[in-house]
Amino acid sequence: MSLHEKTARYSSTVLRLLSYSFFRWVAGPAAVPLTILTLFAVYVPSFIISYLKGPDYQVVDDQVEVIVEEPVVVEGEAGQDDKVVLEAEIDETITLEEKPASPLKSFLTGAPIHHSPILSLLTFLINVALATMVSDVLFRARYQYPSNDLSFVRLGYVSHNEAKFLVREPDQTKLPVTLEIHVKDAVAPFDNPLWLTGGEVTLLDNSTDFTTVLDVPLRHPQQRIYEWRTSNNHSGEFTSPPKPGQLSSYNDGKFTFLSTSCILPRFPYNPLDHPLSIPGLRHLAKLLPSLQAQLMLFLGDFIYIDVPKRLGMTAEDYRQKYRHVYASPDWAPVAQNLSWIHVLDDHEIANDWSANTTGVYSAAVDPWHHYHAKPNPPAALVAGSSRARRLGATY
């Protein structure tokens, strides 16, 4: 086996094993996808040179035939003896054949199969596909789906008498954005069936990534199911929680909340999925109707800024990661009718972050405040007070 063929075989084998691990088990660190792409860069010239050089051969038969002709006497010159000259013809026949190689083994390891151009092309294309899919994971969402035009409204903190809505609308022609709300399936004379204006957004700009929060009062004194709609074509519904100290009027007196963490788009990887797909949320959407939950307590790692690879360190780089989640086709089914409360964790800044407010912290918390902190619960009250708020604390 030539050096180039060995290089092609070994680089391909490691490339394929790492790719499987990257797509199914370990989406980071960045060294994993970069190693895969490096191995592919080594594999391509090694494969081509090995294929063009042709197969290795081995000697299977070596026959030597010696033919001696009749001796010839040559008379010597004066005073010299006669000479006897013998002439011999030597024929050597060497039989070579291509060294045996398992086509299946070569195909699985990515080595060229010299007697089968089609299989060689197929095994080469497998590695091309793997490198392409790794590049797809790394770069496609960032450059093909910046999601700058994303428009959405989501439900944040909800109490028995108020609800917070996060609004993002970059299209200035849609302003002002008006939110209306009413009691669903209102029962007269206790419920008002009319749509009431809950709030209005008149100005949005890039300083907040075109986001703001509407604080909407819930005017009914009892627990109710509310429907909401906005003038920029978003809608949903939610169940308000019972007053403190009371049982829920719905779901047999139970008020259910969910808790989870860690959103990593396109993991496990499926090339047929949307570039912004989130398989975990897709599974959650199937369970939500049976859970009858009213609240999601999300415990952090809403984004993974450095998985599979960090592609920037500015506030816009962090903002784009948040937009990717909210622009995912799997987001609305789990969030349109469910209150989400968020906690900050390390991957919203960097893996195992421990540098306090230095470095990229300011860039990282910029979108965190706009997208998550503002729709979260308000600051907690000081003990014994009905108005004074505790600094830096929430419910």
Coordinates of C-alpha atoms in Angstrom, one line a residue:
M1 CA 0.0 0.0 0.0
S2 CA 1.4 3.3 -1.0
L3 CA 1.9 6.3 1.3
H4 CA -0.8 8.2 -0.4
E5 CA -3.3 5.4 -0.2
K6 CA -2.5 4.9 3.5
T7 CA -3.0 8.6 4.1
A8 CA -6.3 8.6 2.2
R9 CA -7.5 5.5 4.1
Y10 CA -6.6 6.7 7.6
S11 CA -7.7 10.3 7.2
S12 CA -11.0 9.1 5.8
T13 CA -11.6 6.6 8.6
V14 CA -11.0 9.2 11.3
L15 CA -13.1 11.8 9.3
R16 CA -16.1 9.5 9.2
L17 CA -15.9 8.5 12.9
L18 CA -15.6 12.1 14.0
S19 CA -18.5 13.1 11.7
Y20 CA -20.8 10.5 13.2
S21 CA -19.9 11.6 16.7
F22 CA -20.3 15.3 15.7
F23 CA -23.7 14.8 14.2
R24 CA -25.2 12.5 16.8
W25 CA -23.4 12.8 20.1
V26 CA -21.0 15.7 20.6
A27 CA -21.7 19.0 18.8
G28 CA -18.6 20.7 20.1
P29 CA -16.0 21.9 20.9
A30 CA -15.0 23.8 17.8
A31 CA -11.9 21.6 17.4
V32 CA -14.2 18.7 16.3
P33 CA -15.7 20.3 13.2
L34 CA -12.4 22.0 12.3
T35 CA -10.6 18.7 12.6
I36 CA -13.1 17.1 10.3
L37 CA -12.6 19.8 7.7
T38 CA -8.8 19.5 8.1
L39 CA -8.9 15.8 7.6
F40 CA -11.0 16.3 4.4
A41 CA -8.3 18.7 3.1
V42 CA -5.7 16.0 3.6
Y43 CA -7.9 13.3 2.2
V44 CA -8.7 14.9 -1.2
P45 CA -5.2 15.1 -2.7
S46 CA -4.2 11.8 -1.2
F47 CA -7.1 10.1 -2.7
I48 CA -6.6 11.7 -6.1
I49 CA -2.9 10.9 -6.3
S50 CA -3.4 7.4 -5.1
Y51 CA -6.1 6.7 -7.7
L52 CA -4.2 8.2 -10.6
K53 CA -1.0 6.3 -9.6
G54 CA -2.9 3.0 -10.0
P55 CA -3.0 -0.1 -7.9
D56 CA 0.0 -1.9 -6.2
Y57 CA 1.2 -5.1 -7.8
Q58 CA 2.8 -8.2 -6.5
V59 CA 4.9 -10.9 -8.2
V60 CA 3.0 -14.2 -8.5
D61 CA 5.4 -16.0 -10.8
D62 CA 9.1 -15.6 -11.9
Q63 CA 10.5 -18.0 -14.5
V64 CA 14.0 -17.9 -15.8
E65 CA 15.0 -19.8 -19.0
V66 CA 18.6 -20.2 -20.0
I67 CA 19.4 -21.4 -23.5
V68 CA 23.1 -22.3 -24.2
E69 CA 24.1 -22.6 -27.8
E70 CA 26.7 -25.0 -29.3
P71 CA 30.2 -23.9 -28.3
V72 CA 32.3 -22.3 -31.0
V73 CA 36.1 -22.8 -31.2
V74 CA 38.0 -19.7 -32.1
E75 CA 41.5 -20.3 -33.3
G76 CA 44.0 -18.4 -31.3
E77 CA 46.6 -16.1 -32.9
A78 CA 50.2 -17.2 -33.4
G79 CA 51.6 -18.5 -30.2
Q80 CA 48.2 -18.5 -28.4
D81 CA 45.8 -21.2 -27.5
D82 CA 42.4 -21.7 -29.2
K83 CA 39.4 -20.2 -27.4
V84 CA 36.0 -21.9 -26.8
V85 CA 33.2 -19.4 -26.9
L86 CA 29.8 -20.2 -25.3
E87 CA 26.8 -18.1 -26.1
A88 CA 23.7 -18.2 -23.8
E89 CA 20.3 -16.6 -24.0
I90 CA 18.6 -15.9 -20.7
D91 CA 14.8 -15.2 -20.7
E92 CA 13.0 -14.1 -17.5
T93 CA 9.2 -14.0 -17.4
I94 CA 7.7 -12.2 -14.4
T95 CA 4.0 -12.4 -13.8
L96 CA 2.4 -9.6 -11.8
E97 CA -1.1 -9.2 -10.5
E98 CA -2.8 -6.5 -8.5
K99 CA -2.5 -6.9 -4.8
P100 CA -5.7 -8.3 -3.4
A101 CA -7.8 -5.7 -1.6
S102 CA -11.3 -5.9 -0.2
P103 CA -13.6 -3.6 -2.2
L104 CA -15.9 -3.4 0.8
K105 CA -13.1 -2.5 3.2
S106 CA -11.8 0.1 0.7
F107 CA -15.3 1.5 0.3
L108 CA -15.9 1.8 4.0
T109 CA -12.6 3.4 4.7
G110 CA -12.7 5.8 1.8
A111 CA -9.7 4.4 -0.1
P112 CA -9.7 4.4 -3.9
I113 CA -10.8 1.1 -5.6
H114 CA -8.8 1.0 -8.7
H115 CA -10.7 -1.6 -10.7
S116 CA -14.0 0.1 -10.0
P117 CA -14.2 3.9 -10.8
I118 CA -17.9 4.0 -9.8
L119 CA -17.2 2.7 -6.3
S120 CA -14.2 5.0 -6.0
L121 CA -16.4 7.9 -6.9
L122 CA -19.1 6.9 -4.4
T123 CA -16.7 6.5 -1.5
F124 CA -15.1 9.8 -2.4
L125 CA -18.5 11.5 -2.5
I126 CA -19.4 10.2 0.9
N127 CA -16.6 12.2 2.4
V128 CA -17.5 15.2 0.3
A129 CA -21.0 15.0 1.7
L130 CA -19.8 14.7 5.3
A131 CA -17.5 17.8 4.9
T132 CA -20.4 19.7 3.2
M133 CA -22.8 18.8 6.1
V134 CA -20.2 20.0 8.7
S135 CA -19.9 23.3 6.8
D136 CA -23.7 23.4 6.7
V137 CA -23.9 23.2 10.5
L138 CA -21.2 25.8 11.0
F139 CA -22.1 28.5 8.5
R140 CA -25.5 28.1 6.8
A141 CA -27.7 29.6 9.5
R142 CA -25.4 32.5 10.1
Y143 CA -25.0 33.6 6.4
Q144 CA -28.3 32.4 4.8
Y145 CA -30.7 33.1 7.7
P146 CA -29.6 36.3 9.5
S147 CA -33.3 36.7 10.5
N148 CA -33.0 40.5 10.5
D149 CA -36.7 40.8 9.3
L150 CA -38.0 38.5 12.1
S151 CA -41.3 39.6 13.5
F152 CA -42.8 37.9 16.5
V153 CA -44.7 38.3 19.8
R154 CA -44.2 36.0 22.7
L155 CA -45.7 35.7 26.2
G156 CA -43.4 36.4 29.1
Y157 CA -44.4 36.7 32.8
V158 CA -48.0 36.3 33.7
S159 CA -49.7 36.9 37.0
H160 CA -53.4 36.9 38.0
N161 CA -53.6 40.6 37.1
E162 CA -51.0 41.3 34.4
A163 CA -49.2 39.8 31.4
K164 CA -45.9 40.8 29.7
F165 CA -45.5 40.4 26.0
L166 CA -42.2 40.7 24.1
V167 CA -42.7 42.3 20.7
R168 CA -40.2 42.4 17.9
E169 CA -41.1 44.2 14.7
P170 CA -38.3 45.6 12.5
D171 CA -40.7 46.7 9.7
Q172 CA -41.4 50.3 10.5
T173 CA -44.5 50.3 8.2
K174 CA -46.2 48.0 10.7
L175 CA -45.9 50.6 13.5
P176 CA -47.7 51.3 15.7
V177 CA -48.3 47.8 16.8
T178 CA -51.4 47.4 18.9
L179 CA -52.2 44.4 21.1
E180 CA -55.8 43.5 21.9
I181 CA -56.9 41.0 24.5
H182 CA -60.2 39.4 25.6
V183 CA -61.6 36.6 27.7
K184 CA -62.0 33.4 25.6
D185 CA -65.5 31.8 25.7
A186 CA -66.8 34.7 27.7
V187 CA -69.9 33.9 29.8
A188 CA -72.4 36.7 30.3
P189 CA -73.0 38.6 32.4
F190 CA -69.7 37.9 34.3
D191 CA -67.3 38.1 31.4
N192 CA -66.7 40.9 28.9
P193 CA -66.5 39.4 25.5
L194 CA -65.2 42.5 23.8
W195 CA -61.6 42.9 22.5
L196 CA -59.9 45.5 24.6
T197 CA -56.6 47.3 23.8
G198 CA -53.9 46.0 26.0
G199 CA -51.1 48.2 24.8
E200 CA -49.4 49.9 21.8
V201 CA -45.9 50.1 20.5
T202 CA -45.1 53.3 18.6
L203 CA -41.3 53.3 18.3
L204 CA -38.8 50.5 17.8
D205 CA -35.1 50.8 16.7
N206 CA -31.9 48.8 16.5
S207 CA -30.8 49.9 20.0
T208 CA -33.0 47.1 21.3
D209 CA -32.8 44.9 18.2
F210 CA -36.3 46.2 17.5
T211 CA -37.8 44.7 20.6
T212 CA -39.9 46.1 23.5
V213 CA -42.2 44.7 26.2
L214 CA -45.8 45.5 26.7
D215 CA -47.3 45.2 30.2
V216 CA -50.9 44.3 29.7
P217 CA -53.4 44.4 32.6
L218 CA -55.7 41.4 33.1
R219 CA -58.9 43.0 34.3
H220 CA -61.0 40.0 35.2
P221 CA -60.9 39.4 39.0
Q222 CA -61.0 35.6 38.5
Q223 CA -58.7 33.1 36.6
R224 CA -59.6 33.0 33.0
I225 CA -58.3 31.9 29.6
Y226 CA -57.4 34.9 27.4
E227 CA -56.9 35.3 23.7
W228 CA -54.7 38.0 22.3
R229 CA -53.9 39.4 18.9
T230 CA -51.7 42.1 17.4
S231 CA -52.0 44.4 14.5
N232 CA -48.9 42.9 12.9
N233 CA -50.7 39.5 12.6
H234 CA -49.6 37.6 15.6
S235 CA -52.0 35.8 18.0
G236 CA -52.3 33.3 20.8
E237 CA -53.9 32.4 24.1
F238 CA -53.0 31.7 27.7
T239 CA -54.4 30.8 31.0
S240 CA -53.8 33.2 33.8
P241 CA -52.6 31.8 37.1
P242 CA -54.9 31.8 40.1
K243 CA -54.5 34.5 42.8
P244 CA -51.9 33.7 45.4
G245 CA -53.3 31.2 47.9
Q246 CA -56.0 29.9 45.6
L247 CA -56.3 26.7 43.6
S248 CA -56.6 26.8 39.8
S249 CA -60.1 26.8 38.4
Y250 CA -58.9 24.6 35.5
N251 CA -57.3 21.2 35.1
D252 CA -58.7 19.7 38.3
G253 CA -57.2 22.5 40.4
K254 CA -53.7 21.9 39.1
F255 CA -51.5 24.7 37.8
T256 CA -48.7 23.0 35.8
F257 CA -45.3 24.4 34.9
L258 CA -42.5 22.9 32.9
S259 CA -38.7 23.3 33.3
T260 CA -35.9 22.6 30.9
S261 CA -32.7 24.1 29.5
C262 CA -30.2 24.0 26.7
I263 CA -31.4 24.7 23.2
L264 CA -29.1 23.6 20.4
P265 CA -30.5 23.9 16.9
R266 CA -30.1 21.0 14.5
F267 CA -28.9 18.5 17.0
P268 CA -29.0 15.6 16.4
Y269 CA -28.2 16.7 12.8
N270 CA -30.5 15.8 10.0
P271 CA -29.7 17.3 6.6
L272 CA -33.3 17.3 5.6
D273 CA -34.3 19.6 8.6
H274 CA -34.8 23.3 8.3
P275 CA -31.5 25.1 9.0
L276 CA -33.1 26.7 12.1
S277 CA -34.9 23.6 13.3
I278 CA -34.7 22.6 17.0
P279 CA -35.5 18.9 17.4
G280 CA -36.0 19.1 21.1
L281 CA -38.8 21.7 20.8
R282 CA -40.4 19.6 18.1
H283 CA -40.7 16.7 20.6
L284 CA -41.9 19.0 23.3
A285 CA -44.7 20.3 21.0
K286 CA -46.1 16.8 20.7
L287 CA -46.4 16.5 24.5
L288 CA -47.7 20.0 25.3
P289 CA -51.4 19.3 24.7
S290 CA -51.4 16.4 27.2
L291 CA -49.4 18.3 29.8
Q292 CA -51.8 21.3 30.0
A293 CA -48.9 23.5 31.2
Q294 CA -49.2 27.2 31.8
L295 CA -45.6 28.1 32.4
M296 CA -42.1 27.2 31.1
L297 CA -39.2 27.9 33.5
F298 CA -36.2 27.9 31.2
L299 CA -33.0 27.3 33.2
G300 CA -30.5 28.8 30.8
D301 CA -28.4 28.0 27.7
F302 CA -31.1 29.4 25.5
I303 CA -28.3 29.9 22.9
Y304 CA -24.9 28.2 22.5
I305 CA -22.7 31.0 21.3
D306 CA -19.6 28.8 21.1
V307 CA -21.1 25.5 19.9
P308 CA -20.3 24.2 17.4
K309 CA -18.0 27.2 16.8
R310 CA -18.1 30.9 17.8
L311 CA -18.3 33.0 14.7
G312 CA -18.2 36.5 16.3
M313 CA -17.9 38.4 19.6
T314 CA -20.1 41.4 19.0
A315 CA -23.5 42.2 20.4
E316 CA -24.9 41.6 16.9
D317 CA -23.4 38.1 16.9
Y318 CA -25.2 37.3 20.1
R319 CA -28.4 38.9 18.9
Q320 CA -28.4 36.8 15.8
K321 CA -28.3 33.6 17.9
Y322 CA -31.4 34.7 19.8
R323 CA -33.2 35.6 16.5
H324 CA -32.3 32.1 15.2
V325 CA -34.2 30.4 18.0
Y326 CA -37.2 32.7 17.7
A327 CA -37.2 32.3 13.9
S328 CA -37.1 28.5 14.1
P329 CA -40.2 26.8 12.7
D330 CA -40.2 24.7 15.9
W331 CA -40.5 27.7 18.2
A332 CA -44.1 28.9 17.8
P333 CA -45.8 25.6 18.6
V334 CA -44.2 25.6 22.1
A335 CA -44.3 29.3 22.9
Q336 CA -47.2 30.9 21.2
N337 CA -49.6 29.9 24.0
L338 CA -47.1 29.4 26.9
S339 CA -45.5 31.8 29.3
W340 CA -41.7 31.5 29.3
I341 CA -39.5 32.7 32.2
H342 CA -35.8 32.7 31.6
V343 CA -32.6 32.2 33.7
L344 CA -29.1 33.2 32.5
D345 CA -26.4 30.5 32.2
D346 CA -22.9 30.2 30.9
H347 CA -23.5 29.5 27.2
E348 CA -25.4 32.7 26.7
I349 CA -21.9 34.3 27.3
A350 CA -19.3 31.5 26.8
N351 CA -18.7 28.0 28.0
D352 CA -18.0 27.8 31.8
W353 CA -18.0 31.6 32.0
S354 CA -16.2 32.9 35.1
A355 CA -14.9 36.3 34.2
N356 CA -17.7 38.4 35.7
T357 CA -18.5 41.5 33.6
T358 CA -15.2 41.6 31.7
G359 CA -14.5 40.6 28.1
V360 CA -17.6 39.7 26.0
Y361 CA -20.0 40.0 28.9
S362 CA -21.4 43.4 27.8
A363 CA -22.0 42.1 24.3
A364 CA -23.6 38.9 25.6
V365 CA -26.0 40.5 28.0
D366 CA -27.3 43.0 25.5
P367 CA -29.7 40.7 23.8
W368 CA -30.3 38.8 27.1
H369 CA -31.8 42.0 28.6
H370 CA -33.9 42.8 25.5
Y371 CA -35.2 39.3 24.8
H372 CA -35.4 37.7 28.3
A373 CA -34.8 39.9 31.3
K374 CA -37.4 42.5 30.4
P375 CA -40.3 40.0 29.9
N376 CA -39.3 38.2 33.1
P377 CA -41.1 38.9 36.4
P378 CA -40.7 42.4 37.9
A379 CA -38.4 43.0 40.8
A380 CA -39.6 41.5 44.1
L381 CA -41.1 43.7 46.8
V382 CA -39.2 44.6 49.8
A383 CA -40.5 42.6 52.8
G384 CA -43.3 44.4 54.5
S385 CA -43.8 46.9 51.6
S386 CA -46.5 47.0 48.9
R387 CA -44.6 49.2 46.5
A388 CA -40.8 49.3 47.2
R389 CA -38.9 46.9 45.0
R390 CA -35.7 45.0 45.9
L391 CA -32.8 45.9 43.7
G392 CA -31.5 43.0 41.5
A393 CA -34.1 40.6 42.7
T394 CA -37.2 39.0 41.1
Y395 CA -40.0 36.8 42.3

